[in-house]
Amino acid sequence: GAVVSQHPSWVICKSGTSVKIECRSLDFQATTMFWYRQFPKQSLMLMATSNEGSKATYEQGVEKDKFLINHASLTLSTLTVTSAHPEDSSFYICSARDMYSSTDTQYFGPGTRLTVL
Amino acid sequence: GIQVEQSPPDLILQEGANSTLRCNFSDSVNNLQWFHQNPWGQLINLFYIPSGTKQNGRLSATTVATERYSLLYISSSQTTDSGVYFCAVGWTGANNLFFGTGTRLTVIP
């Protein structure tokens, strides 16, 4: 149980294009999902908290107009990187917390590797 | 913000050896998790352990919340244990986790 999927697993795009990444909780429901970014050999940094049915909450320094987040259902959150540039190349990981769980355990997706040329 | 430091940053072990990884955090927390990130980037939940001790096979973890540290023990290490181990902390109801600096473990045959 507690499986989170991401799609695509990797993507290469040209500078200036937009890329959408999907995060799904497969066997549980999540009112809250999280988006992290990880640069090579570094730790995970929280970008934003995705709330079902309301606006996402962005961490300081993360541009909300560049990283659009939509949490349209209890099992799906999407992250759209708009007008991507090479410095946006990174490993993007989502996580979700089971809304019916008695603990705060977060379950992570397999990540999406974005390369912007 | 909260600081989460892990040690050692890098560790190389011979297969079969035991190891202890440490996670220190700068503020009181009531949510702490240990993860293993495999070479493909997948984060695998190891323990949810805001306090106390848990064991799962060759792995065990102890968190002393009052002293703001947690330990992850790996016994009889195997090459498949290689990867990066992260601790992450947070607070009940706050949802988001703050990740530590990580320990990169390499187990050689």
JSON list of C-alpha atoms in Angstrom, two decimals:
[
{"chain": "A", "resi": 1, "resn": "GLY", "atom": "CA", "xyz": [0.00, 0.00, 0.00]},
{"chain": "A", "resi": 2, "resn": "ALA", "atom": "CA", "xyz": [0.82, 3.74, 0.04]},
{"chain": "A", "resi": 3, "resn": "VAL", "atom": "CA", "xyz": [2.14, 4.02, -3.49]},
{"chain": "A", "resi": 4, "resn": "VAL", "atom": "CA", "xyz": [2.78, 7.33, -5.19]},
{"chain": "A", "resi": 5, "resn": "SER", "atom": "CA", "xyz": [3.46, 7.54, -8.91]},
{"chain": "A", "resi": 6, "resn": "GLN", "atom": "CA", "xyz": [4.92, 10.32, -11.03]},
{"chain": "A", "resi": 7, "resn": "HIS", "atom": "CA", "xyz": [4.77, 10.89, -14.73]},
{"chain": "A", "resi": 8, "resn": "PRO", "atom": "CA", "xyz": [6.89, 11.32, -16.69]},
{"chain": "A", "resi": 9, "resn": "SER", "atom": "CA", "xyz": [9.94, 9.76, -15.06]},
{"chain": "A", "resi": 10, "resn": "TRP", "atom": "CA", "xyz": [12.21, 11.89, -17.20]},
{"chain": "A", "resi": 11, "resn": "VAL", "atom": "CA", "xyz": [11.78, 14.67, -19.70]},
{"chain": "A", "resi": 12, "resn": "ILE", "atom": "CA", "xyz": [14.04, 16.70, -21.96]},
{"chain": "A", "resi": 13, "resn": "CYS", "atom": "CA", "xyz": [12.73, 19.97, -23.31]},
{"chain": "A", "resi": 14, "resn": "LYS", "atom": "CA", "xyz": [13.92, 23.10, -25.09]},
{"chain": "A", "resi": 15, "resn": "SER", "atom": "CA", "xyz": [14.41, 26.34, -23.25]},
{"chain": "A", "resi": 16, "resn": "GLY", "atom": "CA", "xyz": [11.22, 28.41, -23.17]},
{"chain": "A", "resi": 17, "resn": "THR", "atom": "CA", "xyz": [8.78, 25.50, -23.26]},
{"chain": "A", "resi": 18, "resn": "SER", "atom": "CA", "xyz": [6.49, 24.36, -20.44]},
{"chain": "A", "resi": 19, "resn": "VAL", "atom": "CA", "xyz": [6.54, 20.95, -18.81]},
{"chain": "A", "resi": 20, "resn": "LYS", "atom": "CA", "xyz": [3.81, 19.33, -16.75]},
{"chain": "A", "resi": 21, "resn": "ILE", "atom": "CA", "xyz": [4.57, 16.69, -14.12]},
{"chain": "A", "resi": 22, "resn": "GLU", "atom": "CA", "xyz": [1.84, 14.55, -12.58]},
{"chain": "A", "resi": 23, "resn": "CYS", "atom": "CA", "xyz": [1.82, 13.09, -9.09]},
{"chain": "A", "resi": 24, "resn": "ARG", "atom": "CA", "xyz": [-0.76, 10.46, -8.15]},
{"chain": "A", "resi": 25, "resn": "SER", "atom": "CA", "xyz": [-1.52, 8.61, -4.94]},
{"chain": "A", "resi": 26, "resn": "LEU", "atom": "CA", "xyz": [-2.57, 5.18, -6.19]},
{"chain": "A", "resi": 27, "resn": "ASP", "atom": "CA", "xyz": [-4.14, 3.52, -3.19]},
{"chain": "A", "resi": 28, "resn": "PHE", "atom": "CA", "xyz": [-4.93, 6.31, -0.77]},
{"chain": "A", "resi": 29, "resn": "GLN", "atom": "CA", "xyz": [-6.37, 9.79, -0.74]},
{"chain": "A", "resi": 30, "resn": "ALA", "atom": "CA", "xyz": [-4.37, 12.88, 0.06]},
{"chain": "A", "resi": 31, "resn": "THR", "atom": "CA", "xyz": [-5.70, 16.35, 0.78]},
{"chain": "A", "resi": 32, "resn": "THR", "atom": "CA", "xyz": [-2.10, 17.52, 0.83]},
{"chain": "A", "resi": 33, "resn": "MET", "atom": "CA", "xyz": [0.77, 16.74, -1.47]},
{"chain": "A", "resi": 34, "resn": "PHE", "atom": "CA", "xyz": [4.26, 18.21, -1.53]},
{"chain": "A", "resi": 35, "resn": "TRP", "atom": "CA", "xyz": [6.68, 19.10, -4.27]},
{"chain": "A", "resi": 36, "resn": "TYR", "atom": "CA", "xyz": [10.41, 18.93, -3.67]},
{"chain": "A", "resi": 37, "resn": "ARG", "atom": "CA", "xyz": [13.41, 19.70, -5.85]},
{"chain": "A", "resi": 38, "resn": "GLN", "atom": "CA", "xyz": [16.76, 17.99, -5.57]},
{"chain": "A", "resi": 39, "resn": "PHE", "atom": "CA", "xyz": [19.95, 19.13, -7.31]},
{"chain": "A", "resi": 40, "resn": "PRO", "atom": "CA", "xyz": [22.78, 16.63, -7.86]},
{"chain": "A", "resi": 41, "resn": "LYS", "atom": "CA", "xyz": [24.41, 15.42, -4.65]},
{"chain": "A", "resi": 42, "resn": "GLN", "atom": "CA", "xyz": [22.21, 17.69, -2.56]},
{"chain": "A", "resi": 43, "resn": "SER", "atom": "CA", "xyz": [19.31, 17.21, -0.20]},
{"chain": "A", "resi": 44, "resn": "LEU", "atom": "CA", "xyz": [15.64, 17.66, -0.98]},
{"chain": "A", "resi": 45, "resn": "MET", "atom": "CA", "xyz": [14.26, 21.17, -0.75]},
{"chain": "A", "resi": 46, "resn": "LEU", "atom": "CA", "xyz": [10.54, 21.75, -0.33]},
{"chain": "A", "resi": 47, "resn": "MET", "atom": "CA", "xyz": [9.15, 23.94, -3.10]},
{"chain": "A", "resi": 48, "resn": "ALA", "atom": "CA", "xyz": [5.46, 24.04, -2.31]},
{"chain": "A", "resi": 49, "resn": "THR", "atom": "CA", "xyz": [2.57, 22.42, -0.53]},
{"chain": "A", "resi": 50, "resn": "SER", "atom": "CA", "xyz": [-0.32, 21.43, -2.75]},
{"chain": "A", "resi": 51, "resn": "ASN", "atom": "CA", "xyz": [-3.77, 21.60, -1.18]},
{"chain": "A", "resi": 52, "resn": "GLU", "atom": "CA", "xyz": [-6.75, 19.90, -2.73]},
{"chain": "A", "resi": 53, "resn": "GLY", "atom": "CA", "xyz": [-9.33, 22.42, -3.82]},
{"chain": "A", "resi": 54, "resn": "SER", "atom": "CA", "xyz": [-7.33, 25.49, -2.87]},
{"chain": "A", "resi": 55, "resn": "LYS", "atom": "CA", "xyz": [-4.20, 27.41, -3.77]},
{"chain": "A", "resi": 56, "resn": "ALA", "atom": "CA", "xyz": [-0.78, 25.97, -3.19]},
{"chain": "A", "resi": 57, "resn": "THR", "atom": "CA", "xyz": [1.54, 27.37, -0.57]},
{"chain": "A", "resi": 58, "resn": "TYR", "atom": "CA", "xyz": [4.99, 28.21, -1.88]},
{"chain": "A", "resi": 59, "resn": "GLU", "atom": "CA", "xyz": [8.23, 28.28, 0.05]},
{"chain": "A", "resi": 60, "resn": "GLN", "atom": "CA", "xyz": [10.27, 31.45, 0.17]},
{"chain": "A", "resi": 61, "resn": "GLY", "atom": "CA", "xyz": [12.20, 32.02, -3.03]},
{"chain": "A", "resi": 62, "resn": "VAL", "atom": "CA", "xyz": [10.01, 29.78, -5.20]},
{"chain": "A", "resi": 63, "resn": "GLU", "atom": "CA", "xyz": [8.25, 31.68, -7.97]},
{"chain": "A", "resi": 64, "resn": "LYS", "atom": "CA", "xyz": [4.58, 30.73, -7.99]},
{"chain": "A", "resi": 65, "resn": "ASP", "atom": "CA", "xyz": [4.07, 32.04, -11.52]},
{"chain": "A", "resi": 66, "resn": "LYS", "atom": "CA", "xyz": [6.87, 29.83, -12.79]},
{"chain": "A", "resi": 67, "resn": "PHE", "atom": "CA", "xyz": [5.93, 26.67, -10.92]},
{"chain": "A", "resi": 68, "resn": "LEU", "atom": "CA", "xyz": [2.19, 26.28, -11.30]},
{"chain": "A", "resi": 69, "resn": "ILE", "atom": "CA", "xyz": [0.57, 23.73, -9.03]},
{"chain": "A", "resi": 70, "resn": "ASN", "atom": "CA", "xyz": [-2.91, 22.30, -9.38]},
{"chain": "A", "resi": 71, "resn": "HIS", "atom": "CA", "xyz": [-4.42, 19.81, -6.94]},
{"chain": "A", "resi": 72, "resn": "ALA", "atom": "CA", "xyz": [-7.71, 19.01, -8.61]},
{"chain": "A", "resi": 73, "resn": "SER", "atom": "CA", "xyz": [-8.60, 15.80, -6.79]},
{"chain": "A", "resi": 74, "resn": "LEU", "atom": "CA", "xyz": [-7.67, 13.78, -3.72]},
{"chain": "A", "resi": 75, "resn": "THR", "atom": "CA", "xyz": [-5.32, 11.62, -5.77]},
{"chain": "A", "resi": 76, "resn": "LEU", "atom": "CA", "xyz": [-3.72, 13.99, -8.28]},
{"chain": "A", "resi": 77, "resn": "SER", "atom": "CA", "xyz": [-1.46, 17.01, -8.11]},
{"chain": "A", "resi": 78, "resn": "THR", "atom": "CA", "xyz": [0.34, 18.55, -11.07]},
{"chain": "A", "resi": 79, "resn": "LEU", "atom": "CA", "xyz": [3.40, 20.77, -11.26]},
{"chain": "A", "resi": 80, "resn": "THR", "atom": "CA", "xyz": [3.90, 22.81, -14.42]},
{"chain": "A", "resi": 81, "resn": "VAL", "atom": "CA", "xyz": [7.28, 24.40, -15.00]},
{"chain": "A", "resi": 82, "resn": "THR", "atom": "CA", "xyz": [6.52, 27.34, -17.27]},
{"chain": "A", "resi": 83, "resn": "SER", "atom": "CA", "xyz": [9.04, 28.84, -19.68]},
{"chain": "A", "resi": 84, "resn": "ALA", "atom": "CA", "xyz": [11.68, 26.42, -18.51]},
{"chain": "A", "resi": 85, "resn": "HIS", "atom": "CA", "xyz": [15.33, 27.41, -18.55]},
{"chain": "A", "resi": 86, "resn": "PRO", "atom": "CA", "xyz": [18.50, 25.33, -18.09]},
{"chain": "A", "resi": 87, "resn": "GLU", "atom": "CA", "xyz": [18.74, 26.36, -14.43]},
{"chain": "A", "resi": 88, "resn": "ASP", "atom": "CA", "xyz": [15.39, 24.62, -13.86]},
{"chain": "A", "resi": 89, "resn": "SER", "atom": "CA", "xyz": [17.00, 21.30, -14.72]},
{"chain": "A", "resi": 90, "resn": "SER", "atom": "CA", "xyz": [16.66, 19.18, -11.61]},
{"chain": "A", "resi": 91, "resn": "PHE", "atom": "CA", "xyz": [15.07, 16.12, -10.03]},
{"chain": "A", "resi": 92, "resn": "TYR", "atom": "CA", "xyz": [11.50, 16.89, -8.97]},
{"chain": "A", "resi": 93, "resn": "ILE", "atom": "CA", "xyz": [9.91, 14.64, -6.35]},
{"chain": "A", "resi": 94, "resn": "CYS", "atom": "CA", "xyz": [6.39, 14.68, -5.00]},
{"chain": "A", "resi": 95, "resn": "SER", "atom": "CA", "xyz": [5.06, 13.20, -1.80]},
{"chain": "A", "resi": 96, "resn": "ALA", "atom": "CA", "xyz": [1.68, 12.65, -0.24]},
{"chain": "A", "resi": 97, "resn": "ARG", "atom": "CA", "xyz": [0.27, 11.96, 3.17]},
{"chain": "A", "resi": 98, "resn": "ASP", "atom": "CA", "xyz": [-2.61, 9.55, 3.62]},
{"chain": "A", "resi": 99, "resn": "MET", "atom": "CA", "xyz": [-5.46, 11.71, 4.93]},
{"chain": "A", "resi": 100, "resn": "TYR", "atom": "CA", "xyz": [-6.83, 8.81, 6.97]},
{"chain": "A", "resi": 101, "resn": "SER", "atom": "CA", "xyz": [-3.53, 7.77, 8.51]},
{"chain": "A", "resi": 102, "resn": "SER", "atom": "CA", "xyz": [-2.94, 8.18, 12.22]},
{"chain": "A", "resi": 103, "resn": "THR", "atom": "CA", "xyz": [0.68, 9.20, 11.57]},
{"chain": "A", "resi": 104, "resn": "ASP", "atom": "CA", "xyz": [2.29, 11.97, 9.54]},
{"chain": "A", "resi": 105, "resn": "THR", "atom": "CA", "xyz": [4.17, 9.54, 7.33]},
{"chain": "A", "resi": 106, "resn": "GLN", "atom": "CA", "xyz": [4.83, 10.93, 3.86]},
{"chain": "A", "resi": 107, "resn": "TYR", "atom": "CA", "xyz": [5.15, 8.65, 0.85]},
{"chain": "A", "resi": 108, "resn": "PHE", "atom": "CA", "xyz": [7.29, 9.70, -2.04]},
{"chain": "A", "resi": 109, "resn": "GLY", "atom": "CA", "xyz": [7.00, 9.28, -5.77]},
{"chain": "A", "resi": 110, "resn": "PRO", "atom": "CA", "xyz": [9.89, 7.98, -7.87]},
{"chain": "A", "resi": 111, "resn": "GLY", "atom": "CA", "xyz": [10.79, 11.46, -9.09]},
{"chain": "A", "resi": 112, "resn": "THR", "atom": "CA", "xyz": [10.95, 13.21, -12.46]},
{"chain": "A", "resi": 113, "resn": "ARG", "atom": "CA", "xyz": [14.27, 14.16, -13.95]},
{"chain": "A", "resi": 114, "resn": "LEU", "atom": "CA", "xyz": [13.94, 17.38, -15.97]},
{"chain": "A", "resi": 115, "resn": "THR", "atom": "CA", "xyz": [16.64, 18.48, -18.39]},
{"chain": "A", "resi": 116, "resn": "VAL", "atom": "CA", "xyz": [16.21, 21.81, -20.12]},
{"chain": "A", "resi": 117, "resn": "LEU", "atom": "CA", "xyz": [18.43, 22.36, -23.14]},
{"chain": "B", "resi": 1, "resn": "GLY", "atom": "CA", "xyz": [14.56, 27.72, 10.24]},
{"chain": "B", "resi": 2, "resn": "ILE", "atom": "CA", "xyz": [15.33, 24.34, 11.67]},
{"chain": "B", "resi": 3, "resn": "GLN", "atom": "CA", "xyz": [18.75, 22.84, 10.95]},
{"chain": "B", "resi": 4, "resn": "VAL", "atom": "CA", "xyz": [19.07, 19.12, 10.30]},
{"chain": "B", "resi": 5, "resn": "GLU", "atom": "CA", "xyz": [22.61, 17.79, 10.17]},
{"chain": "B", "resi": 6, "resn": "GLN", "atom": "CA", "xyz": [23.60, 14.24, 9.37]},
{"chain": "B", "resi": 7, "resn": "SER", "atom": "CA", "xyz": [26.88, 12.47, 9.94]},
{"chain": "B", "resi": 8, "resn": "PRO", "atom": "CA", "xyz": [28.99, 11.14, 8.50]},
{"chain": "B", "resi": 9, "resn": "PRO", "atom": "CA", "xyz": [28.43, 12.72, 5.06]},
{"chain": "B", "resi": 10, "resn": "ASP", "atom": "CA", "xyz": [30.05, 9.75, 3.34]},
{"chain": "B", "resi": 11, "resn": "LEU", "atom": "CA", "xyz": [30.62, 6.20, 4.48]},
{"chain": "B", "resi": 12, "resn": "ILE", "atom": "CA", "xyz": [32.26, 3.25, 2.76]},
{"chain": "B", "resi": 13, "resn": "LEU", "atom": "CA", "xyz": [31.75, -0.19, 4.24]},
{"chain": "B", "resi": 14, "resn": "GLN", "atom": "CA", "xyz": [32.83, -3.69, 3.49]},
{"chain": "B", "resi": 15, "resn": "GLU", "atom": "CA", "xyz": [29.90, -6.02, 2.97]},
{"chain": "B", "resi": 16, "resn": "GLY", "atom": "CA", "xyz": [28.87, -7.54, 6.28]},
{"chain": "B", "resi": 17, "resn": "ALA", "atom": "CA", "xyz": [29.98, -4.60, 8.40]},
{"chain": "B", "resi": 18, "resn": "ASN", "atom": "CA", "xyz": [27.73, -2.65, 10.76]},
{"chain": "B", "resi": 19, "resn": "SER", "atom": "CA", "xyz": [27.24, 1.13, 10.81]},
{"chain": "B", "resi": 20, "resn": "THR", "atom": "CA", "xyz": [25.53, 3.92, 12.71]},
{"chain": "B", "resi": 21, "resn": "LEU", "atom": "CA", "xyz": [24.20, 7.04, 11.02]},
{"chain": "B", "resi": 22, "resn": "ARG", "atom": "CA", "xyz": [23.33, 10.09, 13.05]},
{"chain": "B", "resi": 23, "resn": "CYS", "atom": "CA", "xyz": [20.80, 12.89, 12.61]},
{"chain": "B", "resi": 24, "resn": "ASN", "atom": "CA", "xyz": [20.91, 16.02, 14.78]},
{"chain": "B", "resi": 25, "resn": "PHE", "atom": "CA", "xyz": [18.19, 18.65, 14.65]},
{"chain": "B", "resi": 26, "resn": "SER", "atom": "CA", "xyz": [18.15, 22.12, 16.12]},
{"chain": "B", "resi": 27, "resn": "ASP", "atom": "CA", "xyz": [14.57, 22.36, 17.35]},
{"chain": "B", "resi": 28, "resn": "SER", "atom": "CA", "xyz": [11.97, 20.19, 19.04]},
{"chain": "B", "resi": 29, "resn": "VAL", "atom": "CA", "xyz": [10.03, 18.07, 16.58]},
{"chain": "B", "resi": 30, "resn": "ASN", "atom": "CA", "xyz": [7.33, 15.46, 16.80]},
{"chain": "B", "resi": 31, "resn": "ASN", "atom": "CA", "xyz": [7.71, 13.96, 13.34]},
{"chain": "B", "resi": 32, "resn": "LEU", "atom": "CA", "xyz": [10.87, 12.23, 12.20]},
{"chain": "B", "resi": 33, "resn": "GLN", "atom": "CA", "xyz": [11.33, 9.84, 9.32]},
{"chain": "B", "resi": 34, "resn": "TRP", "atom": "CA", "xyz": [14.30, 7.99, 7.88]},
{"chain": "B", "resi": 35, "resn": "PHE", "atom": "CA", "xyz": [14.53, 7.35, 4.14]},
{"chain": "B", "resi": 36, "resn": "HIS", "atom": "CA", "xyz": [16.81, 5.47, 1.80]},
{"chain": "B", "resi": 37, "resn": "GLN", "atom": "CA", "xyz": [17.24, 7.03, -1.63]},
{"chain": "B", "resi": 38, "resn": "ASN", "atom": "CA", "xyz": [18.33, 4.36, -4.06]},
{"chain": "B", "resi": 39, "resn": "PRO", "atom": "CA", "xyz": [20.62, 5.04, -7.04]},
{"chain": "B", "resi": 40, "resn": "TRP", "atom": "CA", "xyz": [17.57, 5.70, -9.25]},
{"chain": "B", "resi": 41, "resn": "GLY", "atom": "CA", "xyz": [16.34, 8.45, -6.94]},
{"chain": "B", "resi": 42, "resn": "GLN", "atom": "CA", "xyz": [13.42, 6.65, -5.32]},
{"chain": "B", "resi": 43, "resn": "LEU", "atom": "CA", "xyz": [12.91, 7.52, -1.67]},
{"chain": "B", "resi": 44, "resn": "ILE", "atom": "CA", "xyz": [11.99, 4.49, 0.37]},
{"chain": "B", "resi": 45, "resn": "ASN", "atom": "CA", "xyz": [10.41, 4.88, 3.79]},
{"chain": "B", "resi": 46, "resn": "LEU", "atom": "CA", "xyz": [12.45, 3.14, 6.46]},
{"chain": "B", "resi": 47, "resn": "PHE", "atom": "CA", "xyz": [11.04, 4.39, 9.74]},
{"chain": "B", "resi": 48, "resn": "TYR", "atom": "CA", "xyz": [8.53, 6.83, 11.12]},
{"chain": "B", "resi": 49, "resn": "ILE", "atom": "CA", "xyz": [10.11, 7.38, 14.51]},
{"chain": "B", "resi": 50, "resn": "PRO", "atom": "CA", "xyz": [9.44, 10.65, 16.35]},
{"chain": "B", "resi": 51, "resn": "SER", "atom": "CA", "xyz": [10.62, 8.94, 19.55]},
{"chain": "B", "resi": 52, "resn": "GLY", "atom": "CA", "xyz": [11.70, 5.58, 20.89]},
{"chain": "B", "resi": 53, "resn": "THR", "atom": "CA", "xyz": [13.22, 2.60, 19.12]},
{"chain": "B", "resi": 54, "resn": "LYS", "atom": "CA", "xyz": [12.05, 0.49, 16.20]},
{"chain": "B", "resi": 55, "resn": "GLN", "atom": "CA", "xyz": [13.54, -2.43, 14.37]},
{"chain": "B", "resi": 56, "resn": "ASN", "atom": "CA", "xyz": [12.89, -3.83, 10.93]},
{"chain": "B", "resi": 57, "resn": "GLY", "atom": "CA", "xyz": [15.14, -6.71, 9.93]},
{"chain": "B", "resi": 58, "resn": "ARG", "atom": "CA", "xyz": [18.75, -5.55, 9.73]},
{"chain": "B", "resi": 59, "resn": "LEU", "atom": "CA", "xyz": [17.77, -1.95, 10.33]},
{"chain": "B", "resi": 60, "resn": "SER", "atom": "CA", "xyz": [16.86, -0.26, 13.56]},
{"chain": "B", "resi": 61, "resn": "ALA", "atom": "CA", "xyz": [16.41, 3.34, 14.62]},
{"chain": "B", "resi": 62, "resn": "THR", "atom": "CA", "xyz": [16.35, 5.26, 17.86]},
{"chain": "B", "resi": 63, "resn": "THR", "atom": "CA", "xyz": [15.18, 8.81, 18.42]},
{"chain": "B", "resi": 64, "resn": "VAL", "atom": "CA", "xyz": [15.89, 10.72, 21.62]},
{"chain": "B", "resi": 65, "resn": "ALA", "atom": "CA", "xyz": [13.61, 13.67, 21.08]},
{"chain": "B", "resi": 66, "resn": "THR", "atom": "CA", "xyz": [14.61, 15.48, 24.27]},
{"chain": "B", "resi": 67, "resn": "GLU", "atom": "CA", "xyz": [18.23, 15.52, 23.11]},
{"chain": "B", "resi": 68, "resn": "ARG", "atom": "CA", "xyz": [17.34, 16.25, 19.49]},
{"chain": "B", "resi": 69, "resn": "TYR", "atom": "CA", "xyz": [18.99, 13.37, 17.70]},
{"chain": "B", "resi": 70, "resn": "SER", "atom": "CA", "xyz": [18.17, 10.13, 15.97]},
{"chain": "B", "resi": 71, "resn": "LEU", "atom": "CA", "xyz": [20.33, 7.17, 15.05]},
{"chain": "B", "resi": 72, "resn": "LEU", "atom": "CA", "xyz": [19.94, 4.64, 12.26]},
{"chain": "B", "resi": 73, "resn": "TYR", "atom": "CA", "xyz": [21.72, 1.31, 12.67]},
{"chain": "B", "resi": 74, "resn": "ILE", "atom": "CA", "xyz": [22.51, -0.93, 9.74]},
{"chain": "B", "resi": 75, "resn": "SER", "atom": "CA", "xyz": [23.79, -4.39, 10.57]},
{"chain": "B", "resi": 76, "resn": "SER", "atom": "CA", "xyz": [25.39, -6.94, 8.26]},
{"chain": "B", "resi": 77, "resn": "SER", "atom": "CA", "xyz": [25.40, -4.44, 5.41]},
{"chain": "B", "resi": 78, "resn": "GLN", "atom": "CA", "xyz": [24.75, -5.58, 1.85]},
{"chain": "B", "resi": 79, "resn": "THR", "atom": "CA", "xyz": [25.63, -3.97, -1.47]},
{"chain": "B", "resi": 80, "resn": "THR", "atom": "CA", "xyz": [21.95, -3.21, -1.97]},
{"chain": "B", "resi": 81, "resn": "ASP", "atom": "CA", "xyz": [22.11, -0.94, 1.08]},
{"chain": "B", "resi": 82, "resn": "SER", "atom": "CA", "xyz": [24.15, 1.53, -0.96]},
{"chain": "B", "resi": 83, "resn": "GLY", "atom": "CA", "xyz": [22.57, 4.91, -1.60]},
{"chain": "B", "resi": 84, "resn": "VAL", "atom": "CA", "xyz": [21.84, 8.05, 0.36]},
{"chain": "B", "resi": 85, "resn": "TYR", "atom": "CA", "xyz": [20.14, 7.96, 3.74]},
{"chain": "B", "resi": 86, "resn": "PHE", "atom": "CA", "xyz": [18.11, 10.98, 4.77]},
{"chain": "B", "resi": 87, "resn": "CYS", "atom": "CA", "xyz": [16.39, 11.88, 7.98]},
{"chain": "B", "resi": 88, "resn": "ALA", "atom": "CA", "xyz": [13.57, 14.37, 7.75]},
{"chain": "B", "resi": 89, "resn": "VAL", "atom": "CA", "xyz": [11.81, 16.19, 10.57]},
{"chain": "B", "resi": 90, "resn": "GLY", "atom": "CA", "xyz": [8.65, 18.14, 11.07]},
{"chain": "B", "resi": 91, "resn": "TRP", "atom": "CA", "xyz": [5.70, 18.85, 13.32]},
{"chain": "B", "resi": 92, "resn": "THR", "atom": "CA", "xyz": [2.33, 17.18, 13.61]},
{"chain": "B", "resi": 93, "resn": "GLY", "atom": "CA", "xyz": [-0.20, 19.16, 11.62]},
{"chain": "B", "resi": 94, "resn": "ALA", "atom": "CA", "xyz": [2.45, 21.20, 9.82]},
{"chain": "B", "resi": 95, "resn": "ASN", "atom": "CA", "xyz": [2.75, 18.44, 7.22]},
{"chain": "B", "resi": 96, "resn": "ASN", "atom": "CA", "xyz": [5.95, 19.49, 5.47]},
{"chain": "B", "resi": 97, "resn": "LEU", "atom": "CA", "xyz": [9.26, 17.81, 6.22]},
{"chain": "B", "resi": 98, "resn": "PHE", "atom": "CA", "xyz": [12.69, 19.34, 6.48]},
{"chain": "B", "resi": 99, "resn": "PHE", "atom": "CA", "xyz": [15.36, 17.06, 5.10]},
{"chain": "B", "resi": 100, "resn": "GLY", "atom": "CA", "xyz": [18.80, 16.55, 6.52]},
{"chain": "B", "resi": 101, "resn": "THR", "atom": "CA", "xyz": [22.06, 16.80, 4.63]},
{"chain": "B", "resi": 102, "resn": "GLY", "atom": "CA", "xyz": [22.17, 13.06, 3.96]},
{"chain": "B", "resi": 103, "resn": "THR", "atom": "CA", "xyz": [24.72, 10.27, 4.40]},
{"chain": "B", "resi": 104, "resn": "ARG", "atom": "CA", "xyz": [26.01, 8.63, 1.22]},
{"chain": "B", "resi": 105, "resn": "LEU", "atom": "CA", "xyz": [26.67, 4.96, 1.93]},
{"chain": "B", "resi": 106, "resn": "THR", "atom": "CA", "xyz": [28.68, 2.72, -0.35]},
{"chain": "B", "resi": 107, "resn": "VAL", "atom": "CA", "xyz": [28.88, -0.97, 0.48]},
{"chain": "B", "resi": 108, "resn": "ILE", "atom": "CA", "xyz": [31.61, -2.81, -1.37]},
{"chain": "B", "resi": 109, "resn": "PRO", "atom": "CA", "xyz": [31.72, -6.58, -1.87]}
]
